PDB file of C-alpha atoms in Angstrom:
ATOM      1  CA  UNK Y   1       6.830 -25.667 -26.734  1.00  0.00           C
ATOM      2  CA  UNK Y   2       9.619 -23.472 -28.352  1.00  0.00           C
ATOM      3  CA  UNK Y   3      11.741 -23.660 -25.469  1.00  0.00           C
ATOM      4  CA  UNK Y   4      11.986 -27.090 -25.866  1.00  0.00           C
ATOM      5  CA  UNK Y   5      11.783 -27.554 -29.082  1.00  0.00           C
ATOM      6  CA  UNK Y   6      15.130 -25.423 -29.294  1.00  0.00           C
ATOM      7  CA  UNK Y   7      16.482 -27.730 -25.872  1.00  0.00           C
ATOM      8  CA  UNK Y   8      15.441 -30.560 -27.574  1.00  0.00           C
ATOM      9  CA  UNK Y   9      17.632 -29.282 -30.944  1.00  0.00           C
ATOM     10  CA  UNK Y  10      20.620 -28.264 -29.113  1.00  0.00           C
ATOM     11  CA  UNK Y  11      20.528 -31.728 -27.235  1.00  0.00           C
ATOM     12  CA  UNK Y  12      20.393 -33.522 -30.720  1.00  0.00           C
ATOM     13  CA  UNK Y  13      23.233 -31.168 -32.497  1.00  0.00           C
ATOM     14  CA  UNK Y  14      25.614 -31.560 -28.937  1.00  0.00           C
ATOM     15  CA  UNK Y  15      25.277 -35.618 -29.257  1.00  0.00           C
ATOM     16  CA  UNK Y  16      26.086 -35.598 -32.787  1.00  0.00           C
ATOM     17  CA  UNK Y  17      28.941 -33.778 -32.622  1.00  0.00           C
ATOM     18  CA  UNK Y  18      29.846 -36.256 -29.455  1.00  0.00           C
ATOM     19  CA  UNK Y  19      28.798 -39.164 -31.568  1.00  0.00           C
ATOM     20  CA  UNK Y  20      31.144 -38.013 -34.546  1.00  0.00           C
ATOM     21  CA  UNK Y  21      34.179 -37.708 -32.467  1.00  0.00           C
ATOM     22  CA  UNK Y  22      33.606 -40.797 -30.918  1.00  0.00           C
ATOM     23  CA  UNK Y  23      33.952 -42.040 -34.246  1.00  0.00           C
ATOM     24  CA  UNK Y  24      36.024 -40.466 -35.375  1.00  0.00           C
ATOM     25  CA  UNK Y  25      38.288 -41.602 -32.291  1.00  0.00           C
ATOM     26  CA  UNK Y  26      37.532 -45.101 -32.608  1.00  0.00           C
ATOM     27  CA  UNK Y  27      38.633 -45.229 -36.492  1.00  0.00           C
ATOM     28  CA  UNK Y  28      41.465 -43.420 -35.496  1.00  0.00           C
ATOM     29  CA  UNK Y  29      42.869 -46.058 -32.623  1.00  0.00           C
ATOM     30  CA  UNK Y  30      40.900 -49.443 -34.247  1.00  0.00           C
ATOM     31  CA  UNK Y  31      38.477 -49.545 -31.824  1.00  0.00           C
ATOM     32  CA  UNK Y  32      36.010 -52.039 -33.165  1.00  0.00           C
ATOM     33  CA  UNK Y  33      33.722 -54.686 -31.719  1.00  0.00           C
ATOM     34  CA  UNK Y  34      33.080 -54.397 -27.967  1.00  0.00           C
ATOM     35  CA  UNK Y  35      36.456 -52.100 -27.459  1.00  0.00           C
ATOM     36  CA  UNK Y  36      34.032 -49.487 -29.691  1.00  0.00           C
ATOM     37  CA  UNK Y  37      30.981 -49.705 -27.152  1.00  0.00           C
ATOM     38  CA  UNK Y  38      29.792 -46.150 -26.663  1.00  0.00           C
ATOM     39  CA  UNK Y  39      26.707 -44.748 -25.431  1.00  0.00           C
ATOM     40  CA  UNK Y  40      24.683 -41.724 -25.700  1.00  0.00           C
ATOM     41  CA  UNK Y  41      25.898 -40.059 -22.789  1.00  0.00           C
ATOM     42  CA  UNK Y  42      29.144 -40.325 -23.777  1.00  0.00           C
ATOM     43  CA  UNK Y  43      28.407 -38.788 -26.840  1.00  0.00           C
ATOM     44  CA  UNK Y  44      26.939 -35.964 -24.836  1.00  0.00           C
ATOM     45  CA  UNK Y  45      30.066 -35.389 -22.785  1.00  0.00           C
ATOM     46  CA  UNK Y  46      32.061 -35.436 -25.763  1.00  0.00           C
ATOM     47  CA  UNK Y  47      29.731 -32.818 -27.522  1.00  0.00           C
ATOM     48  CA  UNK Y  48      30.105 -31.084 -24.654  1.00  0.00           C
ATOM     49  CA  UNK Y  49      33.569 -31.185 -23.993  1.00  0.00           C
ATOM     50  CA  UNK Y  50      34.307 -30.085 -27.652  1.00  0.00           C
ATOM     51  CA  UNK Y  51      32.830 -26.621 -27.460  1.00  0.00           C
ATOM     52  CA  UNK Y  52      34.114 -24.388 -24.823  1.00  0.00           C
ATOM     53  CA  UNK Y  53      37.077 -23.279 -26.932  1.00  0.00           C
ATOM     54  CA  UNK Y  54      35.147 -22.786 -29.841  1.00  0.00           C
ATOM     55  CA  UNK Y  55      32.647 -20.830 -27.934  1.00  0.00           C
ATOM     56  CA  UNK Y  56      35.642 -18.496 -26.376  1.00  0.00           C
ATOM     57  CA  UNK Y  57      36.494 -17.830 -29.701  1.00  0.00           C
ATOM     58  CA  UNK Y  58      33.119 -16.955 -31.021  1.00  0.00           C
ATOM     59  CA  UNK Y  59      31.971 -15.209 -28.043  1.00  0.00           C
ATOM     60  CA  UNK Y  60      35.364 -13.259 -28.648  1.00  0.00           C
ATOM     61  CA  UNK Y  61      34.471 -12.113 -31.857  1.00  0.00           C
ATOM     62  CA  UNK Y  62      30.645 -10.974 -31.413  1.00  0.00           C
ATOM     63  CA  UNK Y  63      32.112  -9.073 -28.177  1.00  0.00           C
ATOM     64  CA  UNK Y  64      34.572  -7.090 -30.152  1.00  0.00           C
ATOM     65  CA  UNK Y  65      32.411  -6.282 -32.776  1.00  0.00           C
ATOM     66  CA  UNK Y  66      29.692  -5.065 -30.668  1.00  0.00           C
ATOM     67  CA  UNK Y  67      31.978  -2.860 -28.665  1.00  0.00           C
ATOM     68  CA  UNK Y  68      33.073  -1.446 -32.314  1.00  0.00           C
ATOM     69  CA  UNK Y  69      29.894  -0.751 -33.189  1.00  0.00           C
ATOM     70  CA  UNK Y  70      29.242   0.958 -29.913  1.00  0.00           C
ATOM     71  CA  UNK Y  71      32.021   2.846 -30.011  1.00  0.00           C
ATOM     72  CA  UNK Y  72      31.235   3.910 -33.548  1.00  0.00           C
ATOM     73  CA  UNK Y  73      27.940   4.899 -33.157  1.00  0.00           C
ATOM     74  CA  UNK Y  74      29.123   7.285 -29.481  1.00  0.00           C
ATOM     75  CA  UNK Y  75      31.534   8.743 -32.585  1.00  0.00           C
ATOM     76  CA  UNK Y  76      28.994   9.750 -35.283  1.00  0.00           C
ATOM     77  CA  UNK Y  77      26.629  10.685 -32.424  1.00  0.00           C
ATOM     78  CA  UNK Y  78      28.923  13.275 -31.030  1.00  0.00           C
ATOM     79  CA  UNK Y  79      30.834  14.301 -34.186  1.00  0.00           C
ATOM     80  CA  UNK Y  80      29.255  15.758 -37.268  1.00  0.00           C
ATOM     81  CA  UNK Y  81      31.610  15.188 -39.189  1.00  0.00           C
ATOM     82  CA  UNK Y  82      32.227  11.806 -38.395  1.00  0.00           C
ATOM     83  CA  UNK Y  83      28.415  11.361 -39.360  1.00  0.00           C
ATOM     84  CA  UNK Y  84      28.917  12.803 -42.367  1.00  0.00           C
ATOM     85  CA  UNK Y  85      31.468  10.634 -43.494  1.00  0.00           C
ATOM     86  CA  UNK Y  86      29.626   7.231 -42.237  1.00  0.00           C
ATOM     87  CA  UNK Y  87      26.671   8.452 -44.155  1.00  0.00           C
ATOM     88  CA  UNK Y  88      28.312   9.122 -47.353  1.00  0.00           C
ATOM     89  CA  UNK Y  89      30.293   5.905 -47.323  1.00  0.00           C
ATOM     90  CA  UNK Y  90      27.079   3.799 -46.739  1.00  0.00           C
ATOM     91  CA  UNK Y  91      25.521   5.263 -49.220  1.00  0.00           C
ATOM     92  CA  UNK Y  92      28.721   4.865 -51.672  1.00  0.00           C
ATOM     93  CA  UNK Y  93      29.140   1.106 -50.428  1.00  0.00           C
ATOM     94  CA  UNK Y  94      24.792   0.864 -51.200  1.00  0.00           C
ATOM     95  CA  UNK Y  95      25.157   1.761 -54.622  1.00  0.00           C
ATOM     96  CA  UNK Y  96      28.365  -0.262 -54.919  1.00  0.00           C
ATOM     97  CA  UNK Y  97      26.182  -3.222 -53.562  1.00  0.00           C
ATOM     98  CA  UNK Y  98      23.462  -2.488 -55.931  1.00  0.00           C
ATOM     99  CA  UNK Y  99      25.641  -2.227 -59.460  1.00  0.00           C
ATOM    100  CA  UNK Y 100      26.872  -5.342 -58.450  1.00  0.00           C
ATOM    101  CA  UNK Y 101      23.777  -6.984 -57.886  1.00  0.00           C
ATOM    102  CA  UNK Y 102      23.909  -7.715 -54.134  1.00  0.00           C
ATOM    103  CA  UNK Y 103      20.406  -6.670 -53.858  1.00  0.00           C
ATOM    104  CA  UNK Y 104      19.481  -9.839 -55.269  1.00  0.00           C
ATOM    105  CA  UNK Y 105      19.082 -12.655 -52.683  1.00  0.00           C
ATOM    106  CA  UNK Y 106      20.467 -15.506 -55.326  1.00  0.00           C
ATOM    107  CA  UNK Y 107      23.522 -13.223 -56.340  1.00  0.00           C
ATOM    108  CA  UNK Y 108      24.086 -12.506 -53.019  1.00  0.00           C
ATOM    109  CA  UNK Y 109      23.654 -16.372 -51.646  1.00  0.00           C
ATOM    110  CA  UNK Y 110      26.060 -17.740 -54.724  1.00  0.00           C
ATOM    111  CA  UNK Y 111      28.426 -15.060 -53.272  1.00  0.00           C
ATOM    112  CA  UNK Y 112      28.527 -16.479 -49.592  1.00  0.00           C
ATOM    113  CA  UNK Y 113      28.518 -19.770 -51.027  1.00  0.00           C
ATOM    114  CA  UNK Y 114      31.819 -18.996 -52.788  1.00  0.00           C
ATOM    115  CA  UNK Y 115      33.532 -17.179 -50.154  1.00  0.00           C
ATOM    116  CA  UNK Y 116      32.809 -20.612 -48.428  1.00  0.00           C
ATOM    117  CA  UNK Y 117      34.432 -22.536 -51.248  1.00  0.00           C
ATOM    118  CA  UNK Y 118      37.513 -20.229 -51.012  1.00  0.00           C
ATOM    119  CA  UNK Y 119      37.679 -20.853 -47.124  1.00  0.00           C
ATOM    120  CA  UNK Y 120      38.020 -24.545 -47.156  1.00  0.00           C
ATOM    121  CA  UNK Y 121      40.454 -24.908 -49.711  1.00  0.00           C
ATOM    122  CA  UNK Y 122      42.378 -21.908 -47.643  1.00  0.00           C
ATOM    123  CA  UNK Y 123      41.871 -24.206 -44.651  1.00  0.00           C
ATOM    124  CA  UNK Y 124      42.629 -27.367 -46.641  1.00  0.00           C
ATOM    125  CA  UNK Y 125      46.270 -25.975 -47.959  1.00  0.00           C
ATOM    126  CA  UNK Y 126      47.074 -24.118 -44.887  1.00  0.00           C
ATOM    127  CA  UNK Y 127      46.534 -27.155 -42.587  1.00  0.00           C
ATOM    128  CA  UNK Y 128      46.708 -29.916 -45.029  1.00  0.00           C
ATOM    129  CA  UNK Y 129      49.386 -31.765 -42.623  1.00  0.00           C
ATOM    130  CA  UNK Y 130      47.366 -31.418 -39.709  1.00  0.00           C
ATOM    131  CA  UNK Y 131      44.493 -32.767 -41.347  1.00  0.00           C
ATOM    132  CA  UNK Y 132      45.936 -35.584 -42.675  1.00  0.00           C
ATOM    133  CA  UNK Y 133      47.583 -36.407 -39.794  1.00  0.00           C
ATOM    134  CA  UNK Y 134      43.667 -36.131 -38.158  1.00  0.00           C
ATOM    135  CA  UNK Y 135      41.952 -38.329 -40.902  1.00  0.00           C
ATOM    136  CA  UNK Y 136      44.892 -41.492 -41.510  1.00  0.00           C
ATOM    137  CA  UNK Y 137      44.464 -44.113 -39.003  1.00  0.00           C
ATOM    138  CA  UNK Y 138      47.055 -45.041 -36.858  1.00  0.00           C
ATOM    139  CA  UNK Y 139      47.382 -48.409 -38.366  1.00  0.00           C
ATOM    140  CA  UNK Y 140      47.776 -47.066 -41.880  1.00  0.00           C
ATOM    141  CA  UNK Y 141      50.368 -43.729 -41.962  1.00  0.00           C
ATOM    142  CA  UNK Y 142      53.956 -43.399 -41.105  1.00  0.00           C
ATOM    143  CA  UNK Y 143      54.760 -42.675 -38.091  1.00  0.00           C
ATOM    144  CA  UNK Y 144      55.870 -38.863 -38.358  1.00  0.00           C
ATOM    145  CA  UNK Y 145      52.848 -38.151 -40.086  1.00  0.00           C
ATOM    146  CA  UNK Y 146      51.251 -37.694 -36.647  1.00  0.00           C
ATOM    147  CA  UNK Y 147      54.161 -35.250 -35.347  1.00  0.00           C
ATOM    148  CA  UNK Y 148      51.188 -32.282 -35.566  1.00  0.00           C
ATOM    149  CA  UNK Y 149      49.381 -33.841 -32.856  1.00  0.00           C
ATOM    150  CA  UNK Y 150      51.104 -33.808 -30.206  1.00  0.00           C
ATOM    151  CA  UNK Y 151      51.579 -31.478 -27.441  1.00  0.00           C
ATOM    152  CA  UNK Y 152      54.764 -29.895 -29.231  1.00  0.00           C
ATOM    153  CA  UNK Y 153      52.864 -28.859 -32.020  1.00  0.00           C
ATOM    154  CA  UNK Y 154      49.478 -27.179 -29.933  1.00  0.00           C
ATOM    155  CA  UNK Y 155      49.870 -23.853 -31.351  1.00  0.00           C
ATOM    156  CA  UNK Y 156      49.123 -24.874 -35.056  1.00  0.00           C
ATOM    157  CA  UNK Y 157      45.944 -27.343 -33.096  1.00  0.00           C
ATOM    158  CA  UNK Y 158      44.478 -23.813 -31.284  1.00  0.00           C
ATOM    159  CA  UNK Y 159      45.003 -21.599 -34.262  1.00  0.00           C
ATOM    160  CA  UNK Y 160      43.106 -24.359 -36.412  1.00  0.00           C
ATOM    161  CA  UNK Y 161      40.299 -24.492 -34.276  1.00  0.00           C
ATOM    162  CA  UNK Y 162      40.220 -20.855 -33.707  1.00  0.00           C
ATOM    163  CA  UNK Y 163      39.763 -20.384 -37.662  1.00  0.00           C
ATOM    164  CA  UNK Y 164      37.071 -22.964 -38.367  1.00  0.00           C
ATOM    165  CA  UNK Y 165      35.299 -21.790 -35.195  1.00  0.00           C
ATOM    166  CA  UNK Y 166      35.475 -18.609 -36.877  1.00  0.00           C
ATOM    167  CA  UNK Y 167      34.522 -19.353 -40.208  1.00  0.00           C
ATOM    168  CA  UNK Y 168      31.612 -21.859 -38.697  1.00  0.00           C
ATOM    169  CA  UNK Y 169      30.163 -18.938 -37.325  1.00  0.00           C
ATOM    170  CA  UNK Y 170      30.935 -15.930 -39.960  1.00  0.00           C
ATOM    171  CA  UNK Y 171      29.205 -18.968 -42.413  1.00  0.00           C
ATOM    172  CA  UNK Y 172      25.822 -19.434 -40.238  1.00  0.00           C
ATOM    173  CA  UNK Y 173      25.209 -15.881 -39.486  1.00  0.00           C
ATOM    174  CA  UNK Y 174      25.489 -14.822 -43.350  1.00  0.00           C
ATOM    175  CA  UNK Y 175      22.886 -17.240 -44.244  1.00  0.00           C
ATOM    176  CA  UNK Y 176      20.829 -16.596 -41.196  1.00  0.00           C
ATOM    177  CA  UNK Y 177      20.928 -12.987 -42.424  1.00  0.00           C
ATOM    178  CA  UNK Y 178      19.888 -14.163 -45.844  1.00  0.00           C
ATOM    179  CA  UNK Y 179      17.197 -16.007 -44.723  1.00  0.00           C
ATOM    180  CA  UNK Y 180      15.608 -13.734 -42.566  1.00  0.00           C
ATOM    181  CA  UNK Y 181      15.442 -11.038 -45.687  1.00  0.00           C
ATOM    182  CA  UNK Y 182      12.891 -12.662 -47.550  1.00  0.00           C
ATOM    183  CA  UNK Y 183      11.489 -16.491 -48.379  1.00  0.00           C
ATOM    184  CA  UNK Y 184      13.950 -19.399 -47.824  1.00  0.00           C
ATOM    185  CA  UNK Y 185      13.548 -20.035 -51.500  1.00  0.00           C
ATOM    186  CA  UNK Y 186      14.876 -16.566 -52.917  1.00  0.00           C
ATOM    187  CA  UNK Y 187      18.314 -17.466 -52.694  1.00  0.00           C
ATOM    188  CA  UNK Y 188      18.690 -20.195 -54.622  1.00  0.00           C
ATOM    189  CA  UNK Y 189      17.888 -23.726 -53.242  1.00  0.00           C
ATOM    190  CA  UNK Y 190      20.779 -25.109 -54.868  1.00  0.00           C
ATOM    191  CA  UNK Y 191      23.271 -22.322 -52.643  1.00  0.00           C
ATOM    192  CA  UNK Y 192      21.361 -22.872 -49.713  1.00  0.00           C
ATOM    193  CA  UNK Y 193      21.536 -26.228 -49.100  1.00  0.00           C
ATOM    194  CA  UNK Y 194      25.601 -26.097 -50.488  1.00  0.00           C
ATOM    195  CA  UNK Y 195      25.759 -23.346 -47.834  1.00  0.00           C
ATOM    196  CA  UNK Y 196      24.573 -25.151 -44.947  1.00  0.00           C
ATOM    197  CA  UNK Y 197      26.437 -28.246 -45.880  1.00  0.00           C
ATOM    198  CA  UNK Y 198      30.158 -26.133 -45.729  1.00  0.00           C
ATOM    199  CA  UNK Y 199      28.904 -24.714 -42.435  1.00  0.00           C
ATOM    200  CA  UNK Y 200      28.185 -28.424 -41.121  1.00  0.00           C
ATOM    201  CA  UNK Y 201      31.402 -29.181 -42.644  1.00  0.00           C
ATOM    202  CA  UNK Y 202      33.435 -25.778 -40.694  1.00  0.00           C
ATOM    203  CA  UNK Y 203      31.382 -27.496 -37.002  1.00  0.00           C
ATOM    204  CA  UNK Y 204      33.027 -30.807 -38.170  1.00  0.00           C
ATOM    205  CA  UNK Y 205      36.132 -29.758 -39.184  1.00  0.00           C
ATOM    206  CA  UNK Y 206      36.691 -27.787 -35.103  1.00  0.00           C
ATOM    207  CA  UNK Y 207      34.329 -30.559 -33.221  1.00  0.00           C
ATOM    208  CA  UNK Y 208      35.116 -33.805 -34.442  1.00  0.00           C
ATOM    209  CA  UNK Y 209      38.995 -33.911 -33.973  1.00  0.00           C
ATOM    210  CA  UNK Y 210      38.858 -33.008 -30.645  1.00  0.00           C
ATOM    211  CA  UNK Y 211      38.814 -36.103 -28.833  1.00  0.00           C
ATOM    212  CA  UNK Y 212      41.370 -37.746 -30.934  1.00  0.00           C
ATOM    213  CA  UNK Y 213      43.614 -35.371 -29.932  1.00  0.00           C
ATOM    214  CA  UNK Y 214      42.894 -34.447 -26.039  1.00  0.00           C
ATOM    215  CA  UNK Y 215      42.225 -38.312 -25.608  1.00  0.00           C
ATOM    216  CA  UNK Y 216      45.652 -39.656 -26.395  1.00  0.00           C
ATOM    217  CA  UNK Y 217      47.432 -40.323 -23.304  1.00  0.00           C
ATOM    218  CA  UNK Y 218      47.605 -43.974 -22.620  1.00  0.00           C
ATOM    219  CA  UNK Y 219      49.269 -46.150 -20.409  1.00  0.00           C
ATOM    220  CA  UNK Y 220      52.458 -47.909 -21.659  1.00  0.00           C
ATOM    221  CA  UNK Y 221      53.163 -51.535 -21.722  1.00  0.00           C
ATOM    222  CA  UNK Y 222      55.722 -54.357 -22.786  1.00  0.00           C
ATOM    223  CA  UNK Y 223      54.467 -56.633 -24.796  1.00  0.00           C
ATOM    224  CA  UNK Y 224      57.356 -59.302 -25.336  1.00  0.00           C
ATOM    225  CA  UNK Y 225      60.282 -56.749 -26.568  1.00  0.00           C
ATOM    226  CA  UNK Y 226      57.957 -54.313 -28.232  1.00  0.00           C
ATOM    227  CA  UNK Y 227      57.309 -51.055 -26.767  1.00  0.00           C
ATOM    228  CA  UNK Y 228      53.120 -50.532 -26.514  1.00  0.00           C
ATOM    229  CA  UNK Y 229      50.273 -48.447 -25.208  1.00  0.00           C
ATOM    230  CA  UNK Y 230      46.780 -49.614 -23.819  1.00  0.00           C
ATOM    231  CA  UNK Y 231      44.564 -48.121 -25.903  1.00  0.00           C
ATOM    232  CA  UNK Y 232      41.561 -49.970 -24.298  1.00  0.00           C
ATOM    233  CA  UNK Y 233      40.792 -52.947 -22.081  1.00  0.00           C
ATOM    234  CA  UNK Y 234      37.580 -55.318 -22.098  1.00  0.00           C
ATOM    235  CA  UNK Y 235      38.115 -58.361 -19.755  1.00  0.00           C
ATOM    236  CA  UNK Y 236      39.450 -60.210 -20.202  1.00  0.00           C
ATOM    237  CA  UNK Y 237      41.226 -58.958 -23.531  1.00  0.00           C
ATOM    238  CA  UNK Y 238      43.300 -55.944 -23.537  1.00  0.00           C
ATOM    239  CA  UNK Y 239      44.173 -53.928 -27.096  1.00  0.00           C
ATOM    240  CA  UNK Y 240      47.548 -52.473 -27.797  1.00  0.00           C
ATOM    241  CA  UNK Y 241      49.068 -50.241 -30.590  1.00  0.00           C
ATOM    242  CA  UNK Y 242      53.039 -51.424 -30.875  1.00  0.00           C
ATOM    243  CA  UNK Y 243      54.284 -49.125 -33.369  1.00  0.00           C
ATOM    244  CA  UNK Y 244      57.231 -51.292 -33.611  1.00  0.00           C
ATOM    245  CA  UNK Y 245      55.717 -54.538 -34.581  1.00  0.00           C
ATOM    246  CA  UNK Y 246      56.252 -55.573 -38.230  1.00  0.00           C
ATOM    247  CA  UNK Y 247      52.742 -57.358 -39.221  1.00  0.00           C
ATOM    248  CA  UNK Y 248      50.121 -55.406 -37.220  1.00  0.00           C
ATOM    249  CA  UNK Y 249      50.249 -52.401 -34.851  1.00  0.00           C
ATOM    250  CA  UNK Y 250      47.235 -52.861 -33.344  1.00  0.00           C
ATOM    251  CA  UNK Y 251      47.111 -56.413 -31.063  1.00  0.00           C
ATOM    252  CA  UNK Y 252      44.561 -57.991 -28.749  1.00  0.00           C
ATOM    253  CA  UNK Y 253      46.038 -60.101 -26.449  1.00  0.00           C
ATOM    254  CA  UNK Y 254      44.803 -61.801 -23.145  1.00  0.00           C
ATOM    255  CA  UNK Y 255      45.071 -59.643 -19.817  1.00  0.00           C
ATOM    256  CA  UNK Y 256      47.143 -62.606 -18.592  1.00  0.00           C
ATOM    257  CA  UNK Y 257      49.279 -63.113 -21.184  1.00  0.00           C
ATOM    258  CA  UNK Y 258      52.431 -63.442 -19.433  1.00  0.00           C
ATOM    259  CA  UNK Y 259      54.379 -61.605 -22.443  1.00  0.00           C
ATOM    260  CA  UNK Y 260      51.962 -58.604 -21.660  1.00  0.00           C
ATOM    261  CA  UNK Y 261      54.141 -56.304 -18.745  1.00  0.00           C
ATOM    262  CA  UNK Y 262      52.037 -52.934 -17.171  1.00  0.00           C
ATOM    263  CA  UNK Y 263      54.446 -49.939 -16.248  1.00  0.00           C
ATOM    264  CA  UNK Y 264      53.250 -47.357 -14.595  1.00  0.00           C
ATOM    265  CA  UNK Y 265      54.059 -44.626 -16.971  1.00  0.00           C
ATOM    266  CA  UNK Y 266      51.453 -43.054 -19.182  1.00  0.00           C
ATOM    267  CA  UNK Y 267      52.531 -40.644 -22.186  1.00  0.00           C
ATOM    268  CA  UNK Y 268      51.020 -39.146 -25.359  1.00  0.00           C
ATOM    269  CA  UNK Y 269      50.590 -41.505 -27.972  1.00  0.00           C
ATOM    270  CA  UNK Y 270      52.075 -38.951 -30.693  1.00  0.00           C
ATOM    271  CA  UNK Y 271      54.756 -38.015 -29.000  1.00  0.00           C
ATOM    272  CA  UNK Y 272      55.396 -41.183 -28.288  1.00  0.00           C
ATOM    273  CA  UNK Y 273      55.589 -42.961 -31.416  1.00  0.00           C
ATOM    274  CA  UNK Y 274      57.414 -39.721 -33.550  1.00  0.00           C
ATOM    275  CA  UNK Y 275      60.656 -40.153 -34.605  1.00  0.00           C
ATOM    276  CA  UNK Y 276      62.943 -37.809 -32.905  1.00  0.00           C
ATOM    277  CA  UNK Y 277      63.465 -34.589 -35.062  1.00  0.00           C
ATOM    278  CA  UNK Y 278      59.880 -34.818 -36.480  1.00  0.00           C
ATOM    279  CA  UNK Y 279      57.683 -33.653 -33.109  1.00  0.00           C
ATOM    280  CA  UNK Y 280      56.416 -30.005 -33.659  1.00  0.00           C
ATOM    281  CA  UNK Y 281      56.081 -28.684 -37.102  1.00  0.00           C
ATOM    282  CA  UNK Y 282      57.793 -29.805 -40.292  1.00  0.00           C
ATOM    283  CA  UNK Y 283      57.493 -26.905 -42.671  1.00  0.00           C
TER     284      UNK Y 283
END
């Protein structure tokens, strides 16, 4: 029964984090009515497909720490003074602890809790044009706005996810640690629950923009004299984004409209629809 009650959890947290990004996709390219149709196994492939990288990057970090540690402790085994010095600085750090109150679950808890706080807004200003480029719809920014996603700009993309992967995990295993030291309650309920909710957030923040940016090549089309992509097709109606039409970007239009021309190139959405001179990063 615990076997699959944890399947059964990691099933559920894998197709929400699919089900988010779908969402998060579908705001992102006005995909509504039956262009938005999803189902649950999509959002499992997308769950799926969202975690590798941030798994490499955890995996990466609990790896190098435990060859540290193992390294550390083949040190202090073989040299006493090495010992001697690891034992006198954890007992200086202890009392350090301790005079600060860090012995106390609910100081300690209100101090992850802040560290957390500190993160985001890091994250926030560090990446603020990636993430607003992430969370304004096409239909609604300017176009250079979504220069950081494209292809030219997938170092900033990597290095994001790398440090919300990061922080996602540094976040659950402090409060898993603070859990497991005494009742759930000791820490404050108030930081706990605040606590979970930023680690949520840090899963959100590497998961859910995933599949707005690794989905965006569509096919490109001529719709009259304005330049387009397919963004999705339900017969017999077939959207389009035309960045270059005045009234509305997004159009349906019939797949037989005779102003409606295929061509057989398909290309990035963001780098297609940047202005030259704003692809890559701006500051």
């Amino acid at each position: 029964p615990t076997v699959a009650a944890i399947g059964a959890a990691l099933v559920l947290f894998v197709g929400m984090l699919g089900y988010t990004a779908s969402k998060a996709y579908e705001v992102m390219f006005g995909l509504t009515g039956d262009f938005a149709s999803t189902s649950p196994l999509l959002w499992l492939d997308v769950g799926v497909r969202t975690l590798p990288l941030p798994l490499f990057y955890m995996l990466s970090i609990v790896v190098v720490f435990a060859v540290v540690a193992f390294i550390w402790r083949l040190l202090t085994g073989m040299s006493t003074t090495v010992h001697a010095w690891s034992e006198g600085t954890s007992r200086r750090i202890q009392l350090a602890a301790e005079r600060a109150g860090l012995h106390d679950p609910r100081t300690i808890g209100s101090a992850i809790l802040l560290a957390q706080i500190g993160s985001i807004v890091v994250v926030y200003v560090t990446f603020f044009d990636l993430i607003a480029a992430v969370t304004t719809a096409l239909r609604d920014g300017p176009m250079d706005v979504y220069a950081r996603l494209g292809p030219s700009n997938e170092d900033e993309w990597l290095l994001y996810r790398a440090v919300t992967s990061l922080l996602a995990l540094g976040s659950a295993a402090a409060w898993a640690a603070v859990l497991r030291r005494g009742r759930p309650g000791d820490a404050g309920l108030g930081a706990i629950v605040g606590g979970l909710a930023l680690t949520l957030t840090f899963v959100a923040m590497f998961a859910v923009p995933w599949r707005i940016v690794r989905d965006a090549t569509f096919q490109l089309a001529q719709y009259g004299s304005a330049r387009c992509f397919v963004i999705a097709e339900r017969s017999p109606r077939v959207l389009l984004f035309c960045p270059e039409l005045a009234d509305s970007r997004r159009v349906v239009v019939p797949e037989a409209d005779p102003q409606l021309q295929r061509l057989p190139q398909y290309q990035n959405i963001f780098e297609g629809i940047t202005p030259r001179g704003e692809t890559g990063r701006t500051r």
